[in-house]
XYZ file of N, CA and C in Angstrom:
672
model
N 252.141 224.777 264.976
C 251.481 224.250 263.776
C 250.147 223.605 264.172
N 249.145 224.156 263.478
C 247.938 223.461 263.665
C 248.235 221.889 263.392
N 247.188 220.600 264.046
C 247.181 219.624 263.545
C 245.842 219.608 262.516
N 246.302 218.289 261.946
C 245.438 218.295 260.871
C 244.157 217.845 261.360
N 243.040 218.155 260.865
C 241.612 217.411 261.226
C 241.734 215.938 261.333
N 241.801 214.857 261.829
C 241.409 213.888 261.480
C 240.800 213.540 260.996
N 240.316 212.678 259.487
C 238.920 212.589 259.161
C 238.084 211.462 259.916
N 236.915 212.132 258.898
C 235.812 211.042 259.646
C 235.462 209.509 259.975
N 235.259 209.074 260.915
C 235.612 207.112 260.744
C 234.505 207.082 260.213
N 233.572 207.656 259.882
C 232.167 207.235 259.234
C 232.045 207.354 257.648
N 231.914 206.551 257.100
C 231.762 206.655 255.895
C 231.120 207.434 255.238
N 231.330 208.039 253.966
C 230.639 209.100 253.132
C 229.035 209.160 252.850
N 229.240 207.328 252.607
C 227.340 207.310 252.372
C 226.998 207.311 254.044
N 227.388 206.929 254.614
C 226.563 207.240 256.042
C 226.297 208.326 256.540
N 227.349 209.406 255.940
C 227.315 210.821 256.163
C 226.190 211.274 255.803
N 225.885 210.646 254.634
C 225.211 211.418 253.400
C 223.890 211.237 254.214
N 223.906 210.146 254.194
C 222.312 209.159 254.613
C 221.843 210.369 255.904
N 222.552 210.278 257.070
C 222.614 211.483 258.289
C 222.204 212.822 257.610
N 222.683 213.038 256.773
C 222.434 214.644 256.201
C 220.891 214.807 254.958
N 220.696 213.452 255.006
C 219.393 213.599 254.117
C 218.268 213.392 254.998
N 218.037 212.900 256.120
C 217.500 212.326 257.271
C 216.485 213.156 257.488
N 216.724 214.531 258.124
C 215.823 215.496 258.234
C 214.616 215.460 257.314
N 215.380 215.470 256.073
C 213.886 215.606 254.931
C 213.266 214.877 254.952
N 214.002 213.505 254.738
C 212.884 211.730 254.641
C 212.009 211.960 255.980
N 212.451 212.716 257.028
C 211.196 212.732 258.166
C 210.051 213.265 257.369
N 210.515 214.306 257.034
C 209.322 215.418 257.101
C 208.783 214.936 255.712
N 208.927 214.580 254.861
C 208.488 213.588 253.728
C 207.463 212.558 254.522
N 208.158 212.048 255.121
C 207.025 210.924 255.816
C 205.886 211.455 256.751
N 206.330 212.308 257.690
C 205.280 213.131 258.467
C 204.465 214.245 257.014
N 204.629 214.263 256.374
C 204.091 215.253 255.503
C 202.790 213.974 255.024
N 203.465 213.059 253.955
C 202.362 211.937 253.663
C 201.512 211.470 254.932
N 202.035 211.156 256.289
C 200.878 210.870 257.112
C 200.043 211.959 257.620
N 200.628 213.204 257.443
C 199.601 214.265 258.120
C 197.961 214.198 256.667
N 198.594 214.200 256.131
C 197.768 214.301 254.420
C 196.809 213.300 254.864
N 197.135 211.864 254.795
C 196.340 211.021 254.605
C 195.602 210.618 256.024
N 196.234 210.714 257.344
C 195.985 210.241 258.268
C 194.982 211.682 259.219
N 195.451 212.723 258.884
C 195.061 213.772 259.718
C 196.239 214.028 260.521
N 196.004 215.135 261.656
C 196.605 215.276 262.248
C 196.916 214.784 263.795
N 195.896 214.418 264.458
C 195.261 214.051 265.102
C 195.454 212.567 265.237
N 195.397 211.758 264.100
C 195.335 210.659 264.304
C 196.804 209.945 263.732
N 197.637 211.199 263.162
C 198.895 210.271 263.232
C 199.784 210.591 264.010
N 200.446 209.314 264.627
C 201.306 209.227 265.499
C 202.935 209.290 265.163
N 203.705 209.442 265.748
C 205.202 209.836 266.072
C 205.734 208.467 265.609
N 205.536 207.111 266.054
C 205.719 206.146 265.958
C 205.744 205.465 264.566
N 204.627 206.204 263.906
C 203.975 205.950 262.395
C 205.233 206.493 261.399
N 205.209 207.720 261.956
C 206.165 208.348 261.108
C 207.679 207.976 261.122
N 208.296 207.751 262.200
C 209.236 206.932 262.092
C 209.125 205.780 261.630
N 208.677 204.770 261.754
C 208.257 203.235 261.188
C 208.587 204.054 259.448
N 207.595 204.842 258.851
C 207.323 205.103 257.370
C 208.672 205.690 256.944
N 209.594 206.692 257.639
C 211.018 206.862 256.825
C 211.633 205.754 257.718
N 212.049 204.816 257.970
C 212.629 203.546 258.260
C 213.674 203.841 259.451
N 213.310 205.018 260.374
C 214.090 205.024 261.681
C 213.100 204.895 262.985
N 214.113 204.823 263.952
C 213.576 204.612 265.525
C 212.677 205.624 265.551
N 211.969 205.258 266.657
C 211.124 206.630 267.271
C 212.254 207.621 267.900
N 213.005 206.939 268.665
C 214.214 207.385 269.210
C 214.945 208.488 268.202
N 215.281 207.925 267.107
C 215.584 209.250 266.069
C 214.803 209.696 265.922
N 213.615 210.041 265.430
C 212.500 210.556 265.286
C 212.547 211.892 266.547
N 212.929 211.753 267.398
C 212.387 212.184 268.366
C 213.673 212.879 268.906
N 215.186 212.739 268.461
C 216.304 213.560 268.398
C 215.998 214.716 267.691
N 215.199 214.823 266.358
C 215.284 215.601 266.048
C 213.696 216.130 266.270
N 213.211 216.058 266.161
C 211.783 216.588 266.337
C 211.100 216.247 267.879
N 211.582 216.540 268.661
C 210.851 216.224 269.965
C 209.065 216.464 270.765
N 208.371 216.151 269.625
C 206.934 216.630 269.767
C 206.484 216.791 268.239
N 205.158 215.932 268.195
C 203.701 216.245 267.261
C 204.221 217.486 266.737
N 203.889 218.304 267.637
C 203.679 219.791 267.316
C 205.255 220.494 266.744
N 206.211 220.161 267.373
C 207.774 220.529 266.601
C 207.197 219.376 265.319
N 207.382 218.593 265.332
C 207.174 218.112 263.516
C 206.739 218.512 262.392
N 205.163 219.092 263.390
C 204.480 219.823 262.243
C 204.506 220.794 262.287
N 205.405 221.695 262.785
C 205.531 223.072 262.614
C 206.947 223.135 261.267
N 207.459 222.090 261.810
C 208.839 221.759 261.118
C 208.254 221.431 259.599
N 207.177 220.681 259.011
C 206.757 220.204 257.430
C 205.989 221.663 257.337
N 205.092 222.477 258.293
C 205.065 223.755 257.470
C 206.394 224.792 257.275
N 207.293 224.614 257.985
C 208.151 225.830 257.343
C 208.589 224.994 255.937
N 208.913 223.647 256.165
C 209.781 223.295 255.045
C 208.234 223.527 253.850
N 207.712 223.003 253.667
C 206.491 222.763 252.287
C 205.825 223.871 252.272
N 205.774 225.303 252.822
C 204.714 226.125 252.816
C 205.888 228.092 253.166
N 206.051 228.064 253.979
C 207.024 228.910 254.941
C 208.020 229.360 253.677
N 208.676 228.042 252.938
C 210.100 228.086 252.299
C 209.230 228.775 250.772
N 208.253 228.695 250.697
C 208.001 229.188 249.188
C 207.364 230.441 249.483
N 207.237 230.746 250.575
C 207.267 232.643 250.798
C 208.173 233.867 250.685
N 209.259 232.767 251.383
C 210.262 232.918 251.299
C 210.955 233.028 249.616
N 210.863 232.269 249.046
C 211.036 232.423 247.286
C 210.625 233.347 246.724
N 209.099 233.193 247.357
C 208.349 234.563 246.833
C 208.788 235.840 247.014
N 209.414 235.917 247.948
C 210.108 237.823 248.232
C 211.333 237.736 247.566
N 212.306 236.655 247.011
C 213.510 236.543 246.671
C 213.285 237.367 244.887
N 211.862 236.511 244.490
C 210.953 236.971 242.949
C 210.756 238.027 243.381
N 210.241 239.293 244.168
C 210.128 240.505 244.864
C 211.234 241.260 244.423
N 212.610 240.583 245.266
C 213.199 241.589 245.458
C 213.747 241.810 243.988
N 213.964 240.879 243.299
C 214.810 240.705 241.842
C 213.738 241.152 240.886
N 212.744 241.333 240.965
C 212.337 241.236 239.750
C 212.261 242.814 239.494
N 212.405 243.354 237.738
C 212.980 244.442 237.662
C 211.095 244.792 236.510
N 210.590 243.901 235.924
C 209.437 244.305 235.178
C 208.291 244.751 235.501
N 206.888 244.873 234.724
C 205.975 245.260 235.579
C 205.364 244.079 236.808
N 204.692 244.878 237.768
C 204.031 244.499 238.524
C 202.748 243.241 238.322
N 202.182 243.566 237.271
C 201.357 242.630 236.711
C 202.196 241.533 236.256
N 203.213 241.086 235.279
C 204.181 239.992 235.565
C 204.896 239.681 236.780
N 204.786 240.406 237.680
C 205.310 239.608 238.928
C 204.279 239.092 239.899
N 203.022 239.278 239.538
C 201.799 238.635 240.302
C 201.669 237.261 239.033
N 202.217 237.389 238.251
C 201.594 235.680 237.612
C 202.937 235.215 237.608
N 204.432 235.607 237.971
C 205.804 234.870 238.232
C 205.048 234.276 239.908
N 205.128 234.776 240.372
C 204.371 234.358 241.731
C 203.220 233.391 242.445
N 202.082 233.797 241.216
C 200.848 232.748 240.923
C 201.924 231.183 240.333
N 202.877 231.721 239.202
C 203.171 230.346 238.507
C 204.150 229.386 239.967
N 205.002 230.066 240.649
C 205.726 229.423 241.814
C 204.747 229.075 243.073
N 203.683 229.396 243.270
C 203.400 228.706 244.200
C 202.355 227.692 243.508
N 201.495 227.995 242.343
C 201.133 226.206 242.034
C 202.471 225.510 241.686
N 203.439 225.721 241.260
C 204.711 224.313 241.486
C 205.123 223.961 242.372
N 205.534 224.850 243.220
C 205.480 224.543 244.972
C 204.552 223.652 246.164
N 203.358 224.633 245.508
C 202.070 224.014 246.710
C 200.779 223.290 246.044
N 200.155 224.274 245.027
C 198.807 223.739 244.969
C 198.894 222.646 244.030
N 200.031 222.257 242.763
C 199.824 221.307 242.175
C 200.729 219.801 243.102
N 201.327 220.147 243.996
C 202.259 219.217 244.819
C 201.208 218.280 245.875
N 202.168 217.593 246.974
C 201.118 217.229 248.189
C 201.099 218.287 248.905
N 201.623 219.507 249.161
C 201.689 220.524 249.939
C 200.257 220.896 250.059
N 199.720 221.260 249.092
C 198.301 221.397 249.056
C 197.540 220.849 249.952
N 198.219 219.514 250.327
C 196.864 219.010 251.109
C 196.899 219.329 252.876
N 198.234 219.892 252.668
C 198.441 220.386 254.166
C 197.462 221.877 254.589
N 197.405 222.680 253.393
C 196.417 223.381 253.570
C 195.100 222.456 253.551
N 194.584 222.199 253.164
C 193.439 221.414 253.472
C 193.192 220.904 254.741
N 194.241 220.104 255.412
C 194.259 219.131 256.517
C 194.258 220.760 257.852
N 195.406 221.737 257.312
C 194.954 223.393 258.462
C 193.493 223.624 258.401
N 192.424 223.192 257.365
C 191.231 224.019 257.072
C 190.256 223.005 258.185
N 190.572 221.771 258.151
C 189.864 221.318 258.842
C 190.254 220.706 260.034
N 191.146 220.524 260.463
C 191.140 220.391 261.764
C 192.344 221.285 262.812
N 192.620 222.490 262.411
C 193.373 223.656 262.984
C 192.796 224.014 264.432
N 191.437 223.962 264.283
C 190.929 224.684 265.205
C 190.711 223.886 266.844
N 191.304 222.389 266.450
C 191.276 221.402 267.645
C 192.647 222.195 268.088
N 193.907 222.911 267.609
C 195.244 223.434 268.227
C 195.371 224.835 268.020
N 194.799 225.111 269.096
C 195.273 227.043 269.015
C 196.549 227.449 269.055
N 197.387 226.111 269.626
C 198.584 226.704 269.539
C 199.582 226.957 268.222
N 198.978 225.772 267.157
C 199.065 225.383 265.690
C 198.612 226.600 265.331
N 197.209 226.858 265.196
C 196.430 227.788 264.722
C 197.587 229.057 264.728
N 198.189 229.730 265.986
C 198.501 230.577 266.069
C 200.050 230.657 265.049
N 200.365 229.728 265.518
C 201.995 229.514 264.722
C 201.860 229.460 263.078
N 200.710 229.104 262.400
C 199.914 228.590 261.049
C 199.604 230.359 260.482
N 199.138 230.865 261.597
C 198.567 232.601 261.048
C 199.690 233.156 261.131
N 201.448 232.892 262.089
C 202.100 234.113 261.846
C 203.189 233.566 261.333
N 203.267 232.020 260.828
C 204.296 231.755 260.206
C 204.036 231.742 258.634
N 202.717 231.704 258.234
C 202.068 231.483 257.130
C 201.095 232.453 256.717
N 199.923 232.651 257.174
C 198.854 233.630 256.815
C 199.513 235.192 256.718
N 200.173 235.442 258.114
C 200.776 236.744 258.052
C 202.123 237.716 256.804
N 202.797 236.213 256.472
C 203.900 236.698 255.770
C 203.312 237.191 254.167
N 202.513 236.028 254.201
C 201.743 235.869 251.993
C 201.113 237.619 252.548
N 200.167 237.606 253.397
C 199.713 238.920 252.838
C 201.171 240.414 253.098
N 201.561 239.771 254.166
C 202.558 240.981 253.890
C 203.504 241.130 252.581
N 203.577 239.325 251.330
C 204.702 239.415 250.607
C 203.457 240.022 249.484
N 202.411 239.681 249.423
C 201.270 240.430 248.466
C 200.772 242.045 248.689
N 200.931 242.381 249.724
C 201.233 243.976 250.299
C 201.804 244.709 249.609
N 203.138 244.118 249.561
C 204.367 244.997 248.761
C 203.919 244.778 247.449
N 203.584 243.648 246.859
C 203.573 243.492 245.444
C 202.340 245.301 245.322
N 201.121 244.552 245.657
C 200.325 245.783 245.476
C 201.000 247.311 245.513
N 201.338 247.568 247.023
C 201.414 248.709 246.908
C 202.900 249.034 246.338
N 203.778 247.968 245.116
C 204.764 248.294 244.633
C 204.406 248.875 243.120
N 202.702 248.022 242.662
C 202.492 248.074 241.541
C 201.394 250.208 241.736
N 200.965 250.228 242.880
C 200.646 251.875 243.118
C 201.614 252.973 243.007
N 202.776 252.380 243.903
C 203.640 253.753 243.637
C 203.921 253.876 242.111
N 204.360 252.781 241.412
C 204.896 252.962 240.273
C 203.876 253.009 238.832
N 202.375 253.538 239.552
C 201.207 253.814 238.959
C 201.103 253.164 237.631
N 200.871 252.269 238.361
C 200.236 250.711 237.498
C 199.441 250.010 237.880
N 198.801 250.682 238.854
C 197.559 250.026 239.696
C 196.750 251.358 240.355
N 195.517 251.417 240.209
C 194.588 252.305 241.152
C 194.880 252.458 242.600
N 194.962 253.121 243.404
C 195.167 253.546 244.805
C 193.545 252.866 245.237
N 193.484 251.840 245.699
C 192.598 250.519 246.047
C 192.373 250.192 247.588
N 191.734 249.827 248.565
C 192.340 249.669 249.788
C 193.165 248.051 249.676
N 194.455 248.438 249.705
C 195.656 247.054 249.622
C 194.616 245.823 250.481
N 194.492 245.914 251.602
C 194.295 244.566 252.549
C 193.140 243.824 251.532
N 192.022 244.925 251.252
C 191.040 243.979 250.561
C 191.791 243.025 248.995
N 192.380 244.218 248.399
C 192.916 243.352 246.777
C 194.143 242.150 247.191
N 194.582 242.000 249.108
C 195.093 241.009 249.426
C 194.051 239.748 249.269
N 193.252 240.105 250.028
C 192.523 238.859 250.112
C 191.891 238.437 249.245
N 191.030 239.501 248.276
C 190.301 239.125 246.903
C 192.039 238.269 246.012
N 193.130 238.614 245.710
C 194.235 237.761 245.521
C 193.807 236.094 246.156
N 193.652 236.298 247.471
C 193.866 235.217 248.462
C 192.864 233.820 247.487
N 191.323 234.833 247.769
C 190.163 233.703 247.954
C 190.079 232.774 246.933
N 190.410 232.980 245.946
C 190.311 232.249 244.434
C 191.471 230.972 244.504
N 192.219 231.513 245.599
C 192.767 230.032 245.535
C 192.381 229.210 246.636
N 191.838 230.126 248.020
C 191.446 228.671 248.440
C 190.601 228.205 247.986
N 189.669 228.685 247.206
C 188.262 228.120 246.204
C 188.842 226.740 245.576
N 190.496 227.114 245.030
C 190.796 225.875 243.824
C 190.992 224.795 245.415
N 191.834 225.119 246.054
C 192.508 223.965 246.597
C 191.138 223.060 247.574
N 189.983 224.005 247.642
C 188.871 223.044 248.494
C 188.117 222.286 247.165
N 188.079 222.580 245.938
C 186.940 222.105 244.489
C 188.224 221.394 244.697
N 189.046 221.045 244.154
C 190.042 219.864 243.623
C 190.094 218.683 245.132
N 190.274 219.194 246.391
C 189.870 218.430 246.969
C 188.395 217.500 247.409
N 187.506 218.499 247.305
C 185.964 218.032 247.125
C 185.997 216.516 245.504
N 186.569 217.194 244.392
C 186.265 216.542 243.407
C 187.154 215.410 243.138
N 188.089 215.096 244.006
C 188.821 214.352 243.627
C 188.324 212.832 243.569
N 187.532 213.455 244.944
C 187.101 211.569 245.053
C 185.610 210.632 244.057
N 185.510 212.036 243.307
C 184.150 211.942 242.350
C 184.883 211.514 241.025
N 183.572 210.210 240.781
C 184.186 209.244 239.888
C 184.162 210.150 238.219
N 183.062 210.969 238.173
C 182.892 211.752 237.043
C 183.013 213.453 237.733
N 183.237 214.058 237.091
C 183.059 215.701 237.374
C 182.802 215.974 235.980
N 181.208 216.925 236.099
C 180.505 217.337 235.078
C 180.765 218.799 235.030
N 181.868 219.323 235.641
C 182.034 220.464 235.229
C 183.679 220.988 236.027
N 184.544 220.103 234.646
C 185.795 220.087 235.122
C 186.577 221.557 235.029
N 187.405 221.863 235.921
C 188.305 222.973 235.956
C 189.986 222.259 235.780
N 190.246 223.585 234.830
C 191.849 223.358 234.413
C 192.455 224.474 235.713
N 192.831 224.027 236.408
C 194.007 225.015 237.564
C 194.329 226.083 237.474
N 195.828 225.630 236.307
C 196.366 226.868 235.691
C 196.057 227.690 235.129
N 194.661 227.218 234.253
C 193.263 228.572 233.443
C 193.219 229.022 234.599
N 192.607 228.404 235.250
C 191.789 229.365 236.667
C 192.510 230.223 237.081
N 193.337 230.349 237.698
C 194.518 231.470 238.083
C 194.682 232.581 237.009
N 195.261 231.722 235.988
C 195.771 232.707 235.369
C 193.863 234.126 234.708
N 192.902 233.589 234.649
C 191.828 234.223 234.340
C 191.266 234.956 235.874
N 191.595 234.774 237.180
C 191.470 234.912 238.159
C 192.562 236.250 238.073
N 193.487 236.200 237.820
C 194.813 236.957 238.019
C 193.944 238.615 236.636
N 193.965 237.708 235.733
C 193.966 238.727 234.145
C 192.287 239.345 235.064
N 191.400 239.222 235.740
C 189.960 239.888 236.312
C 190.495 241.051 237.130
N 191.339 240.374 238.219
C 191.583 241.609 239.262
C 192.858 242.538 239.119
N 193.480 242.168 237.578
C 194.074 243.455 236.929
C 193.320 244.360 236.442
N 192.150 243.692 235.717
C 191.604 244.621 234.970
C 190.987 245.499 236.145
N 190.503 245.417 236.921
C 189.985 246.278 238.051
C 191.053 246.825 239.026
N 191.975 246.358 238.530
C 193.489 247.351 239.831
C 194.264 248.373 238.781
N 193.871 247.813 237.260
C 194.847 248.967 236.633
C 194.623 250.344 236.438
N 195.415 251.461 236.399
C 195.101 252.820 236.190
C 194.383 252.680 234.841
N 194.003 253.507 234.653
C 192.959 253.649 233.327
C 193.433 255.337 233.017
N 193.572 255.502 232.007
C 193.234 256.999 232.137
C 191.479 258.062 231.473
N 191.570 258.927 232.626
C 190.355 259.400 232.455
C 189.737 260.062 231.420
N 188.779 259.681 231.009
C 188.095 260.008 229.188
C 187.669 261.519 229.520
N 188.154 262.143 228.134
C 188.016 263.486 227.840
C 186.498 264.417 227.918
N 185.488 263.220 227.743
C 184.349 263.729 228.474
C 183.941 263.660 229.907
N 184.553 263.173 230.389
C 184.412 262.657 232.070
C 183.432 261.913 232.358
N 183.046 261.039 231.031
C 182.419 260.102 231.349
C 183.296 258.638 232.102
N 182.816 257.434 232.935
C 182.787 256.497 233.680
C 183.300 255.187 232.738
């Protein structure tokens, strides 16, 4: 006869507290990377800010660089990941699954603090090649491969012009880092004389480079 498990001498909320731990790090390393840089915040900081040792801190994340590789998979990595899950399920056209997609990553990233982690990669990435590198194939590489498929899902099923894919990746791409550097530029400006709504932007960004990806059919005079 098997014996029974013994249970745990640790209490439930202590359990709990242990099992939520991970996140309150990366919550806290997430707010100091934002505000502090990368560069200038320390291991020490971040423990002090979710209310454990460096010593814990450092059980689970043993290095700067494991931390922050660890707040991009969780805040950036995990909503790519969503994004192919919207991929694989979604059964409508192609053009609604580029604005199901546009709408999940501003709730995810660009209207969140996530956003500012792209920002904080734009400007000081290039002090860590080793960042840099882990940033292009944990992040840069996957969006265009999960925007790849979208494209060339919306060609086979000729709802889009036969286009070269990589470019209508990146023309996709640029319009948003445009938003996430203007909202950061303007934030700290006491007036903005020429305010932008987000979600317009996208979504009029999105409705431009349909109109130029969709099949058309060809006029009976063969005119253009």
């Amino acid at each position: 006869m098997t014996p029974a498990t013994p249970p745990s001498s640790q209490p439930k909320s202590h359990q709990r507290r242990k099992a939520e731990r991970p996140q309150e790090l990366l919550e806290a390393a997430l707010h100091l990377f934002i505000h502090k840089g990368l560069a200038a915040t320390r291991m020490e900081d971040v423990a002090k800010d979710a209310g454990v040792s460096k010593g814990t801190l450092y059980l689970y994340y043993p290095s700067k660089d494991d931390l922050f590789k660890a707040v991009v998979q969780a805040y950036l990595s995990e909503v790519i990941v969503e994004g192919s899950s919207l991929f694989d399920l979604h059964e409508g056209s192609t053009s609604e699954l580029l604005y199901r997609l546009a709408q999940t990553w501003w709730t995810r990233v660009g209207s969140a603090k996530a956003s500012g982690l792209i920002v904080l990669i734009m400007s000081e990435i290039t002090a860590y090649p080793d960042l840099a590198q882990f940033y292009l194939n944990e992040v840069v590489a996957p969006t265009h491969f999960l925007l790849r498929r979208v494209i060339e899902r919306g060609i086979e099923r000729g709802e889009f012009r036969a286009l070269d894919v990589t470019s209508v990746v990146h023309a996709l791409i640029s319009p948003i880092q445009f938003l996430i550097t203007y909202r950061q530029c303007t934030s700290v400006c006491a007036v903005n004389p020429v305010p932008l709504d987000p979600e317009q932007f996208i979504a009029t960004q999105i409705e431009l480079l349909l109109r130029g990806l969709e099949s058309r059919p060809h006029p009976v005079d063969g005119t253009t």
